[in-house]
Short mmCIF file of C-alpha atoms in Angstrom, two decimals:
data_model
loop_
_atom_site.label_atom_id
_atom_site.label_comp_id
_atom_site.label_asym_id
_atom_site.label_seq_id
_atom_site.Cartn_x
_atom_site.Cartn_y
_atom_site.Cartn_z
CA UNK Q 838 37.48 91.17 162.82
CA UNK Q 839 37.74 92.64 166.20
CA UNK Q 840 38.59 95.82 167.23
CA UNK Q 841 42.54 94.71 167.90
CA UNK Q 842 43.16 93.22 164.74
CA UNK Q 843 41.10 96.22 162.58
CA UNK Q 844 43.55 99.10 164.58
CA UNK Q 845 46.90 97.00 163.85
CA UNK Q 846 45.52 96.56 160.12
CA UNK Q 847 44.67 100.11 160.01
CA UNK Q 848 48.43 100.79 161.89
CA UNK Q 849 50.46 98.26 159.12
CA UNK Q 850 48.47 100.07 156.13
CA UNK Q 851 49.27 103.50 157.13
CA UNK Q 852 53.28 102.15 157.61
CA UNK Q 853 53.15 100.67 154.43
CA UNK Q 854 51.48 103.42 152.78
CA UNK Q 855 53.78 106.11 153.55
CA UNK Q 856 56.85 103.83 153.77
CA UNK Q 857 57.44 104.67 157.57
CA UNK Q 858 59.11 101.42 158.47
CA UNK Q 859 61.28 99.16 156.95
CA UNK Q 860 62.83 95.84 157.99
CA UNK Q 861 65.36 95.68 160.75
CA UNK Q 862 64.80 99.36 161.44
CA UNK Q 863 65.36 100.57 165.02
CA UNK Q 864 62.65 103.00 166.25
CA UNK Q 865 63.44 105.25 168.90
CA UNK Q 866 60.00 105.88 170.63
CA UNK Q 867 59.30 109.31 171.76
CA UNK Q 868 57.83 107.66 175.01
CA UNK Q 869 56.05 110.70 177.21
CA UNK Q 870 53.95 107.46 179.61
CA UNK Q 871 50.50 109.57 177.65
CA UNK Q 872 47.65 108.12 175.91
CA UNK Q 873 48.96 108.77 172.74
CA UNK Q 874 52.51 107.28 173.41
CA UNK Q 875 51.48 104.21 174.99
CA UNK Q 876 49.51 103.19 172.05
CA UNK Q 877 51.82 103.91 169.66
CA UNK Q 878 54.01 101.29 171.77
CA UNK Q 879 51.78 98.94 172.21
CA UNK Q 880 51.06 98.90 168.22
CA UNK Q 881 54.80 98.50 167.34
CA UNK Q 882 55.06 95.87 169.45
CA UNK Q 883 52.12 94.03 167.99
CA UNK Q 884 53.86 94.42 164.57
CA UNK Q 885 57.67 94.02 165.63
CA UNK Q 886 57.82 90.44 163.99
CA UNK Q 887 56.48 91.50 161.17
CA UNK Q 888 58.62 94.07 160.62
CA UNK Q 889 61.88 92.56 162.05
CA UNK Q 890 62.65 95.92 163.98
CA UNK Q 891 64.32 96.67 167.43
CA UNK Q 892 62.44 99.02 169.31
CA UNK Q 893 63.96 101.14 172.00
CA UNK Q 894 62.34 103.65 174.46
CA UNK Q 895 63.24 107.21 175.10
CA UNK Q 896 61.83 109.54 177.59
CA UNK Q 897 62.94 112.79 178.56
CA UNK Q 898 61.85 114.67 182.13
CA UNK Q 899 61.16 118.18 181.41
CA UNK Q 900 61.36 119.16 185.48
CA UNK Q 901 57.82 120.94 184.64
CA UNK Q 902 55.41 119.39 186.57
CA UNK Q 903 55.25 117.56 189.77
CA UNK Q 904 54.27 114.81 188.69
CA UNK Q 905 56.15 114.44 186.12
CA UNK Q 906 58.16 111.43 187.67
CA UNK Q 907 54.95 109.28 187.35
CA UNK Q 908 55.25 109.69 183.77
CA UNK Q 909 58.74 108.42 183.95
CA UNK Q 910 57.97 105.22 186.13
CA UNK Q 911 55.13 104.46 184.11
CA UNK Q 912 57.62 104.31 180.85
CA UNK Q 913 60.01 102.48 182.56
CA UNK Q 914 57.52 100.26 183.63
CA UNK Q 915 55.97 99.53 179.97
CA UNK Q 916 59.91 99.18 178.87
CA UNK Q 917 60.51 96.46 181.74
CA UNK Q 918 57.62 94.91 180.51
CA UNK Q 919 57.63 94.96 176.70
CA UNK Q 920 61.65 94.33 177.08
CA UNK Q 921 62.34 96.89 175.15
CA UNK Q 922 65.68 98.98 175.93
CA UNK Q 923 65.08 102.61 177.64
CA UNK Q 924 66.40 105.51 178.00
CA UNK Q 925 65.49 108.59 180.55
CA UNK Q 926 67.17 111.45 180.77
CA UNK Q 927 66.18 114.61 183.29
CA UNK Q 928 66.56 118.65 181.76
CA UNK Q 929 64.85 121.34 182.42
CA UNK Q 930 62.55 123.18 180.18
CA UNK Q 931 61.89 126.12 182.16
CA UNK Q 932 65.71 126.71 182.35
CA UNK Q 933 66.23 126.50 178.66
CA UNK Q 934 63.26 128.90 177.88
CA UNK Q 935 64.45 131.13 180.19
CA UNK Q 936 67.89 131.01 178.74
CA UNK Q 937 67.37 131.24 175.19
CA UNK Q 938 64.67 133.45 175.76
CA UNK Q 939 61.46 130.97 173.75
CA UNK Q 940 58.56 130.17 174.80
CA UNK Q 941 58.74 126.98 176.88
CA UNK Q 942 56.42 124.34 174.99
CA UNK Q 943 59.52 125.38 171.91
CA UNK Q 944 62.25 124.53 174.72
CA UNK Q 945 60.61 121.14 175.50
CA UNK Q 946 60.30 119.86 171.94
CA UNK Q 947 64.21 121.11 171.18
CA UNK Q 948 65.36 119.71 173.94
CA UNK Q 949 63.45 116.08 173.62
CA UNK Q 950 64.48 116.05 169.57
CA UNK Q 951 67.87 116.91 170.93
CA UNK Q 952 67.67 113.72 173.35
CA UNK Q 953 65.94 111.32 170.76
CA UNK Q 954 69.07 112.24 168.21
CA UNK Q 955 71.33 111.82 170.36
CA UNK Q 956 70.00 108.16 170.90
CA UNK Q 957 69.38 107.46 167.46
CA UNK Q 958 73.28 108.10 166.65
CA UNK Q 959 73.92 104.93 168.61
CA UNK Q 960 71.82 102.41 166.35
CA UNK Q 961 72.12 101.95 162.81
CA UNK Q 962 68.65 102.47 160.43
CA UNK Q 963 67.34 104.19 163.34
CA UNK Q 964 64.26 106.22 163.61
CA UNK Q 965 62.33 108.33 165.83
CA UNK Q 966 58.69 107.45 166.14
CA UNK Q 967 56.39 110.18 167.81
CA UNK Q 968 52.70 109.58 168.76
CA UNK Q 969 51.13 112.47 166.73
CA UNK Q 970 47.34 111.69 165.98
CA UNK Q 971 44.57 112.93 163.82
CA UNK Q 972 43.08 115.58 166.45
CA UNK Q 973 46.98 116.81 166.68
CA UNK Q 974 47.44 117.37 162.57
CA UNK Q 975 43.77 118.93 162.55
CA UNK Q 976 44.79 121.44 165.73
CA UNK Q 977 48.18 122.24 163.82
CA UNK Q 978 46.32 123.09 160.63
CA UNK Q 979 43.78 125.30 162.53
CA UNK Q 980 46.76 127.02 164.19
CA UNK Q 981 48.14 127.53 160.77
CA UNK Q 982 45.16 129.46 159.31
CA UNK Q 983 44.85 131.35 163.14
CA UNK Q 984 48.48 132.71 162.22
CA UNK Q 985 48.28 133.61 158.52
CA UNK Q 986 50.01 130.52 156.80
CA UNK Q 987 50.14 129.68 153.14
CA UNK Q 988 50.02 127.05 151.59
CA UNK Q 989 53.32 125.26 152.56
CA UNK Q 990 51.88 125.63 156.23
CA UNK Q 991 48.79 123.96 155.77
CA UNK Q 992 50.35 121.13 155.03
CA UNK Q 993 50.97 120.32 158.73
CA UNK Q 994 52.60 118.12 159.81
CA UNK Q 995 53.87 114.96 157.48
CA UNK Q 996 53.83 111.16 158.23
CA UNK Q 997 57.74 111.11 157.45
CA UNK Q 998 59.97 113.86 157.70
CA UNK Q 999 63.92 113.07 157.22
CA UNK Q 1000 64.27 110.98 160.73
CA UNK Q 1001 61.22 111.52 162.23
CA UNK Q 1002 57.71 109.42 161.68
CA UNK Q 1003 54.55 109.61 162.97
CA UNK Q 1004 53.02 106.40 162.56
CA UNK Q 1005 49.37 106.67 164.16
CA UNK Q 1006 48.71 110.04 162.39
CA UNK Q 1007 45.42 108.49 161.18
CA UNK Q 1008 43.83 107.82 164.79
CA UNK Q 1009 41.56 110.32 166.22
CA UNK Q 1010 42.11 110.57 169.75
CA UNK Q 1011 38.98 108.80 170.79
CA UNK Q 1012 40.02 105.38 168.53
CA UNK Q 1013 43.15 105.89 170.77
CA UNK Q 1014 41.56 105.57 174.63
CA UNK Q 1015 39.00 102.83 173.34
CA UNK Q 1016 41.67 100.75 172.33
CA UNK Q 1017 43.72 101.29 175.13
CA UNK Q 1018 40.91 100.77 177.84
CA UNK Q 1019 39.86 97.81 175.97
CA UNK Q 1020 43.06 96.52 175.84
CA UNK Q 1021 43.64 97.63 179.60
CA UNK Q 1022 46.43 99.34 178.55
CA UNK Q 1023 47.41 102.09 181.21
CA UNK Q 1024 48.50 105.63 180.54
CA UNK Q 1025 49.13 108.71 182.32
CA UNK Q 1026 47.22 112.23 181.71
CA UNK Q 1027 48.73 115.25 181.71
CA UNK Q 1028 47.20 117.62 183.80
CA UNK Q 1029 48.74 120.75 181.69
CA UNK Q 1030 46.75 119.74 178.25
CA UNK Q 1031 43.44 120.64 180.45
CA UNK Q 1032 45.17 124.36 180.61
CA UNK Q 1033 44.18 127.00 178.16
CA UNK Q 1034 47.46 128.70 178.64
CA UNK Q 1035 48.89 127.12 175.69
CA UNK Q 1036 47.92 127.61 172.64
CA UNK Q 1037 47.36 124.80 171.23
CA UNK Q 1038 45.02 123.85 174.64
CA UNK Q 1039 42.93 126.85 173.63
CA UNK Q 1040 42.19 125.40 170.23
CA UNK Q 1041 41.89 121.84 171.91
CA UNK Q 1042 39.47 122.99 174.78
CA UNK Q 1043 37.78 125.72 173.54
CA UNK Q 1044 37.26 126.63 169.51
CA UNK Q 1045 37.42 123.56 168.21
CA UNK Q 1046 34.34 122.14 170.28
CA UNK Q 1047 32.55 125.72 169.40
CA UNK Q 1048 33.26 125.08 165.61
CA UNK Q 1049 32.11 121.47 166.04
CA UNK Q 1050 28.37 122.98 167.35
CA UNK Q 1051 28.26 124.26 163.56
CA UNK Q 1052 30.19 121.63 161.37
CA UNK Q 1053 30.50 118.32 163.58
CA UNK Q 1054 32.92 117.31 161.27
CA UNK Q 1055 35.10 119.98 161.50
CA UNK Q 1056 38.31 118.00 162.48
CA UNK Q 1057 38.47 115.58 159.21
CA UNK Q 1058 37.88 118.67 157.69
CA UNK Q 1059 40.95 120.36 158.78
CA UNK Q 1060 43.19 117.16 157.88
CA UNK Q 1061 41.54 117.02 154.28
CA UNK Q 1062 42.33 120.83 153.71
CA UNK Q 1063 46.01 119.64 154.79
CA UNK Q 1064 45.87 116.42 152.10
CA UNK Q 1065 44.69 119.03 149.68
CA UNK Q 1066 47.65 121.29 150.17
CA UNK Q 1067 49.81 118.09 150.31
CA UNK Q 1068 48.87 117.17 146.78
CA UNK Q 1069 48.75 120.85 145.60
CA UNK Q 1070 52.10 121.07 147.10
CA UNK Q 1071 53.60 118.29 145.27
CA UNK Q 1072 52.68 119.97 141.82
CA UNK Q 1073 54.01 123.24 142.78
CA UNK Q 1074 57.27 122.24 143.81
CA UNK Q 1075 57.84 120.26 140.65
CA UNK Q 1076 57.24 124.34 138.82
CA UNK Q 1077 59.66 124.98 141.56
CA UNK Q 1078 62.09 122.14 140.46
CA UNK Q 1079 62.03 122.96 137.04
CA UNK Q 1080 62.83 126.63 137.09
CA UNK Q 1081 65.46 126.25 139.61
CA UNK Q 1082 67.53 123.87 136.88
CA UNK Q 1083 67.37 127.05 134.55
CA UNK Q 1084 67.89 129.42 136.90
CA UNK Q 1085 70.60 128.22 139.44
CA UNK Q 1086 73.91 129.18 138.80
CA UNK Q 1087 75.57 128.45 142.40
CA UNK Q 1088 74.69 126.66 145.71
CA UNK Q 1089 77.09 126.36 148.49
CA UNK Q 1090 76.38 126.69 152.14
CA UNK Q 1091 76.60 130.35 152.33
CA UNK Q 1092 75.97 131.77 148.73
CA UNK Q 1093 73.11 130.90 146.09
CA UNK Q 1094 72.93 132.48 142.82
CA UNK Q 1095 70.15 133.03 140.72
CA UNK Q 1096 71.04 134.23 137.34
CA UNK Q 1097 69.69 137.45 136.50
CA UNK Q 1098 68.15 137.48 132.83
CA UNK Q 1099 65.92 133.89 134.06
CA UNK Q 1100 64.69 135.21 136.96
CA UNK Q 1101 63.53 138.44 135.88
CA UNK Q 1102 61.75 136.40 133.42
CA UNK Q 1103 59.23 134.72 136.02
CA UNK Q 1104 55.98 135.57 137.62
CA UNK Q 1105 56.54 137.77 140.88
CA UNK Q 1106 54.62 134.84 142.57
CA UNK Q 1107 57.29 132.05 141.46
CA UNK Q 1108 60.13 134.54 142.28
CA UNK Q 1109 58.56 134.23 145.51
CA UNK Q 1110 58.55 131.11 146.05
CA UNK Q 1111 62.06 130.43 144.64
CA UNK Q 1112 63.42 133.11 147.48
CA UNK Q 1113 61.63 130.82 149.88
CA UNK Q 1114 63.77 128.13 148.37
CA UNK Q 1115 67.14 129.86 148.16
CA UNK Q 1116 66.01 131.29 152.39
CA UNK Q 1117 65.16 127.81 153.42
CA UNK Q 1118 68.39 126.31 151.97
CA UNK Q 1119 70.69 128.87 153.35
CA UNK Q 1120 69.05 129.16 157.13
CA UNK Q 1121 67.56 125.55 156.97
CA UNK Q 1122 64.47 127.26 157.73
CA UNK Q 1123 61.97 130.02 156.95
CA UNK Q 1124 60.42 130.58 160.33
CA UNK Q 1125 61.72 134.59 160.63
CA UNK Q 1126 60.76 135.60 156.80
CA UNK Q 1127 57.40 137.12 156.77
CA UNK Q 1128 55.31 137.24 153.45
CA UNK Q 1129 56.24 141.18 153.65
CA UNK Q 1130 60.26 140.63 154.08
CA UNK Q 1131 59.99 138.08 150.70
CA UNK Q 1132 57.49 140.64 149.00
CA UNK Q 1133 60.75 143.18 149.41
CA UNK Q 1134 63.10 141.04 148.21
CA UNK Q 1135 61.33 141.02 145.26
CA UNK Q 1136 61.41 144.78 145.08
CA UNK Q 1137 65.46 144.26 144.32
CA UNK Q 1138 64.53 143.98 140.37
CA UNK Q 1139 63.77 147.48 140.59
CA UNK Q 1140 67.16 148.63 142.12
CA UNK Q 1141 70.16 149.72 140.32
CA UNK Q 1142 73.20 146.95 140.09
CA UNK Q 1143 74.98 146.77 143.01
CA UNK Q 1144 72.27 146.80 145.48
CA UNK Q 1145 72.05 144.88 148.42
CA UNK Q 1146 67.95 144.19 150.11
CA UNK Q 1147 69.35 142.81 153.83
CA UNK Q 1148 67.12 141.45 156.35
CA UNK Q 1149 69.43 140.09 159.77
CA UNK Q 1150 72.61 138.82 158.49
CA UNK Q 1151 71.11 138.16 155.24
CA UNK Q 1152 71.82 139.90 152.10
CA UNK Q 1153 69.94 140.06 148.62
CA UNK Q 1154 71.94 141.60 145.88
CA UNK Q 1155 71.39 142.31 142.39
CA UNK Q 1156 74.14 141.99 139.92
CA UNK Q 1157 75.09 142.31 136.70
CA UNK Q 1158 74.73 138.71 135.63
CA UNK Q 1159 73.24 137.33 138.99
CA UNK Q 1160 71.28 137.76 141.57
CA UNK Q 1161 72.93 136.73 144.78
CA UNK Q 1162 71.64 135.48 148.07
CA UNK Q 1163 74.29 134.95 150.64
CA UNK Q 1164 75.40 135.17 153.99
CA UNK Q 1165 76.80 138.27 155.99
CA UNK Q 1166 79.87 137.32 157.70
CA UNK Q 1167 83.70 138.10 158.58
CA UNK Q 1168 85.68 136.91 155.33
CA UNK Q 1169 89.37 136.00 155.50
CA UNK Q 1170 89.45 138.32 152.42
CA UNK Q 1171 88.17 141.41 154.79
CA UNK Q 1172 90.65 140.84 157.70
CA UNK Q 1173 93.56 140.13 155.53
CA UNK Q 1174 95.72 143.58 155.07
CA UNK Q 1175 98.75 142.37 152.71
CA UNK Q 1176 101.67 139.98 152.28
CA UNK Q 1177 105.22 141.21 150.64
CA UNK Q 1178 107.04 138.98 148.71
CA UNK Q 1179 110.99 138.24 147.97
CA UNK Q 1180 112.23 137.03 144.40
CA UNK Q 1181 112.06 133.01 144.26
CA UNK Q 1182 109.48 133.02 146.88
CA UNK Q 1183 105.81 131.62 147.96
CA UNK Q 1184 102.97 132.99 149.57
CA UNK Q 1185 99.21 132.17 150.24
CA UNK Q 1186 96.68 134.87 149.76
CA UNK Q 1187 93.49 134.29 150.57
CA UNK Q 1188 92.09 131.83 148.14
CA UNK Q 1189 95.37 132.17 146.08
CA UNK Q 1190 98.91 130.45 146.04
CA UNK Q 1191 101.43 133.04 144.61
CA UNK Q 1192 105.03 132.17 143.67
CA UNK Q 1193 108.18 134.54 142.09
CA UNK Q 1194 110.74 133.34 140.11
CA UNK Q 1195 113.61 135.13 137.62
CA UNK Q 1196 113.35 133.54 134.46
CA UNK Q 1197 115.14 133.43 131.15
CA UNK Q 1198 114.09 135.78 128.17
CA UNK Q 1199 113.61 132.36 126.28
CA UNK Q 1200 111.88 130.76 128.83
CA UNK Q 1201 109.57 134.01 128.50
CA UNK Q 1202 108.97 133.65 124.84
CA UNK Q 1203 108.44 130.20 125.07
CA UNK Q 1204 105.77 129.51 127.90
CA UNK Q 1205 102.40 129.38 128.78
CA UNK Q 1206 101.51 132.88 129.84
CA UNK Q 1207 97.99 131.45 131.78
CA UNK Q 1208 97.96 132.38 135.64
CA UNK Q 1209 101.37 133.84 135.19
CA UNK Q 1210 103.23 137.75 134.20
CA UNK Q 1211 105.99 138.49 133.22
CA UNK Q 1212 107.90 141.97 134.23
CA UNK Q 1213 111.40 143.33 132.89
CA UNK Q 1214 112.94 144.89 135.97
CA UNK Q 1215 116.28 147.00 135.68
CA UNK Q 1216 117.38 146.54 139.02
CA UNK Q 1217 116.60 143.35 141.28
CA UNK Q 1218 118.38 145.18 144.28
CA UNK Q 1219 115.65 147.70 145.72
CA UNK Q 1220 112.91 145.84 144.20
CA UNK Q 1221 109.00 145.90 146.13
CA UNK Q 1222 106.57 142.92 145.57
CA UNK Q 1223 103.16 143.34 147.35
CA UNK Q 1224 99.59 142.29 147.79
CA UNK Q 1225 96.60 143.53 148.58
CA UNK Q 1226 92.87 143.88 148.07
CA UNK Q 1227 91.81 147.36 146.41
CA UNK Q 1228 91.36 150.66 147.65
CA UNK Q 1229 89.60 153.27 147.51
CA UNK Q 1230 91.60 154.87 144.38
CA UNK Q 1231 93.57 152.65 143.18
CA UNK Q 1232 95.08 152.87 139.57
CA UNK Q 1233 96.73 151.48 137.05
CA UNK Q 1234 98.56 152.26 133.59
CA UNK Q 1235 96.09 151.04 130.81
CA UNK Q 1236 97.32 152.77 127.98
CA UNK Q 1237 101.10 152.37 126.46
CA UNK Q 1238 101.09 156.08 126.37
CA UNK Q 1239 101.53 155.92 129.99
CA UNK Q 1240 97.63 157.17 130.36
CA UNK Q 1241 96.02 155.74 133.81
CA UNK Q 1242 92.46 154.28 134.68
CA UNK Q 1243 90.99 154.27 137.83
CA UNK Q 1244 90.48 150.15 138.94
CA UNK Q 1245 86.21 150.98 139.77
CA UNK Q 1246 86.00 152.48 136.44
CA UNK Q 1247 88.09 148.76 135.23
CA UNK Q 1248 85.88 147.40 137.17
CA UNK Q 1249 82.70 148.74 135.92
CA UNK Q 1250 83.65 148.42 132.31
CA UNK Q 1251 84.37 144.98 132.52
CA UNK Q 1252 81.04 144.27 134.69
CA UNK Q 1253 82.80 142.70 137.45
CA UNK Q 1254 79.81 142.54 140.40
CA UNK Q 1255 80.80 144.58 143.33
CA UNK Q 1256 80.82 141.80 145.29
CA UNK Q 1257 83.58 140.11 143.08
CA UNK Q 1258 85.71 143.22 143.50
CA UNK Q 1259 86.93 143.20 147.02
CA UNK Q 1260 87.97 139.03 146.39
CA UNK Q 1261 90.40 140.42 143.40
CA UNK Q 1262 94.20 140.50 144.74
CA UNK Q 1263 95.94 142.91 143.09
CA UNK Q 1264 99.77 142.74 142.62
CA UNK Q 1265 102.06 145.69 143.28
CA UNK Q 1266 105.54 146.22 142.33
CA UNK Q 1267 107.80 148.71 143.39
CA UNK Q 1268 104.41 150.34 144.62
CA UNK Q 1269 102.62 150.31 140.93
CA UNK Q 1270 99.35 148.21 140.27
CA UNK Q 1271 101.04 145.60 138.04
CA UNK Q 1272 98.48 142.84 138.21
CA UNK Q 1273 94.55 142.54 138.69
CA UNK Q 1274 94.78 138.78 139.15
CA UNK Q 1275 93.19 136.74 136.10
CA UNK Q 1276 91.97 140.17 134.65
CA UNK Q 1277 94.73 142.20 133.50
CA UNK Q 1278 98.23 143.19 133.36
CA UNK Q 1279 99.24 146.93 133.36
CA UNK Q 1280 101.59 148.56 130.73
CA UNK Q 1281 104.37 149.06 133.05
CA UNK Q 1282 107.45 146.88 133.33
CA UNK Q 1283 106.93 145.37 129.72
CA UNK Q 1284 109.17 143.13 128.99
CA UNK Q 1285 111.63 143.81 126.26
CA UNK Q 1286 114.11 141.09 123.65
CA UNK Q 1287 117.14 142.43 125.75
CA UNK Q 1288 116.15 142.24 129.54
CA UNK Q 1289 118.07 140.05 131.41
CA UNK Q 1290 116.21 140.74 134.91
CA UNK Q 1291 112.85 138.41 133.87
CA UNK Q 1292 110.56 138.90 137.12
CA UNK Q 1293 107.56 135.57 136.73
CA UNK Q 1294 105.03 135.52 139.06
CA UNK Q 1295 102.25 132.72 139.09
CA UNK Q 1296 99.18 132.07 140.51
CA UNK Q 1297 96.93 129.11 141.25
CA UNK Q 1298 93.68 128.91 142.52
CA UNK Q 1299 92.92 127.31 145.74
#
């Protein structure tokens, strides 16, 4: 076979392999007019038949370089020619760096995945295809190690991640320019990857080659440590998998809950891991958690109930029954002061729909008494309905000798978590702490077999 036909073999078997592409697919090509992204062009047009797929074009002018407008002719020029559809777009990554304050290699790659997305939405079974290659997956891994990663970050980079593929991950860099100068393919060099200012140039340029002197074969290397952790990977998060079934009590966007008696249970390395899990999900990523701000999360067993471990506008807390990862923010239930409330009437409360109704002693003795009290009142004429969150030292009658408990010590008793507490309303009448919603009912206004002034107040959940 010739050279062609053994790189679109190789090309189709890594596709098929890792289930990159499927039929009628659009790709959205990361086109940059480099070495790398022409190829990857070229090859999906040599397999676009086969595959049944639309391919479309997408290059984005970072305004860095001043030549940067060859880069952009060239890809319109490949798009005119392959007839595939393109789209340019012009932004400025020095500006963005400069106003979020990053670095600007990160400004360039969110503003280009912020461009190719915004494509994508217009096609249906779209994907975006970027030109990573071998060299690139054995430089990330080596940058990895160079900044302390574990495990999860020597796995590098992955042939598929949600939208994104990276079809010609298993060319080195050298298969890449052979084929295209056989193929007299042309491509544009940029003149910043000879820099050492970046990073990932250094590596490139300068270590890698050094390394190479001692183990020539240091680059497969690198991308079979990163299959390694791949596999290892795999069998760790099914561990992960399995605990989390046990140990998950809750998972909505801003609170997870772990609960408390399970997770104790576990090695402190698992806990770890299954923080990583409950930061990832909450944040979408783990980039600002260090391997010392997990390590004193897990310090929280070790705290008394009630205590919070925060790092930004997260919080850790350890509870009586859970453990509770959620995040900081201005509640409804915080701003909210109190609402007052006539007979016959209804109010929202937060999470809560109230209403207030006179009713019938028969109509007492005969209901449902779930989500609802009932109070004998001897006058309806100067009569106070309020509520509110708690206190600082609130009250309320426990005993029917008229004895009084303070609501933390309630509170406490009944091992409601303290982050529970401040979500409770609390009904007041005429003043006295009649109600701690779907808890308990105080001993005042009982009602008695001859009360004709029946206050009902219900409550459902929202």
């Amino acid at each position: 076979m010739c050279t062609k036909t053994k790189i679109i073999n190789k090309f189709k078997s890594t596709i098929e392999k890792n289930n990159l592409i499927e039929k009628n697919d659009t790709i959205i090509v990361g086109a940059s007019g480099g070495p790398d992204s022409q190829f990857l062009i070229y090859l999906l047009n040599e397999v676009k038949d086969y595959y049944k797929i639309n391919i479309v074009l997408a290059h984005l002018n970072h305004l860095h370089r001043l030549d940067a407008n060859e880069d952009e002719k060239l890809v319109e020029k490949t798009g005119e020619k392959l007839e595939f559809k393109t789209f340019i777009d012009h932004k400025s990554m020095d500006d963005y760096a400069k106003k979020e304050k990053i670095s600007a290699e990160n400004a360039g790659r969110i503003l280009r995945y912020d461009f190719f997305r915004s494509i994508k939405n217009k096609y249906k079974n779209a994907k975006i295809a970027v030109a990573h290659n071998k060299d690139d997956q054995a430089e990330t891994v080596l940058m990895r190690i160079i900044r302390g990663s574990g495990l999860d970050g020597l796995r590098a980079m992955d042939y598929k991640n949600k939208d994104i593929i990276r079809p010609i991950m298993d060319f080195t860099k050298s298969e890449i320019l052979e084929f295209l100068d056989e193929n007299k393919i042309s491509y544009h060099i940029d003149y910043t990857n000879l820099e050492t200012d970046y990073t990932r140039n250094k590596i490139r340029l300068e270590i890698i080659p050094e390394i190479e002197k001692i183990n020539p074969n240091f680059k497969n290397s690198l991308v079979s440590l990163s299959d390694i952790a791949k596999s290892d990977y795999k069998i760790i998060r099914k561990v992960e998998d399995e605990k989390l079934e046990k140990i998950l009590i809750k998972k909505d966007t801003n609170h997870i809950s772990f609960d408390k008696n399970e997770f104790e249970e576990i090695s402190d390395a698992l806990k770890a891991r299954l923080i990583r899990r409950a930061v990832e999900f909450l944040y979408g990523n783990i980039n600002d958690f260090s391997k010392t701000n997990i390590e004193d999360f897990i310090k929280i067993r070790s705290l008394e109930n009630g205590k919070k471990i925060i790092k930004d506008d997260l919080i850790f807390e350890k509870n009586y029954r859970t453990y509770d990862f959620y995040i900081k923010r201005k509640t409804l239930e915080k701003n909210l002061k109190e609402i007052y409330m006539n007979l016959n009437d209804k109010k929202i409360f937060g999470n809560y729909k109230f209403k207030t109704a006179l009713v019938s002693y028969d109509f007492y003795k005969n209901s449902s008494k779930k989500n609802r009290v009932f109070y004998g009142l001897e006058n309806l004429e100067d009569i106070s309905i309020k509520i509110r969150y708690r206190v600082y030292g609130d009250y309320f009658t426990a005993m029917k000798n008229g004895k009084r408990k303070k609501l933390k010590d309630f509170f406490i008793d009944e091992k409601i978590d303290r982050k529970d507490r401040n979500k409770i309303p609390l009904l007041f009448i005429n003043n006295k702490l009649a109600w701690i919603v779907g808890k308990r009912r105080s001993e005042d206004f009982k009602v008695k077999y001859d009360d004709t002034n029946i206050l009902m107040v219900s409550v459902e959940e929202l």
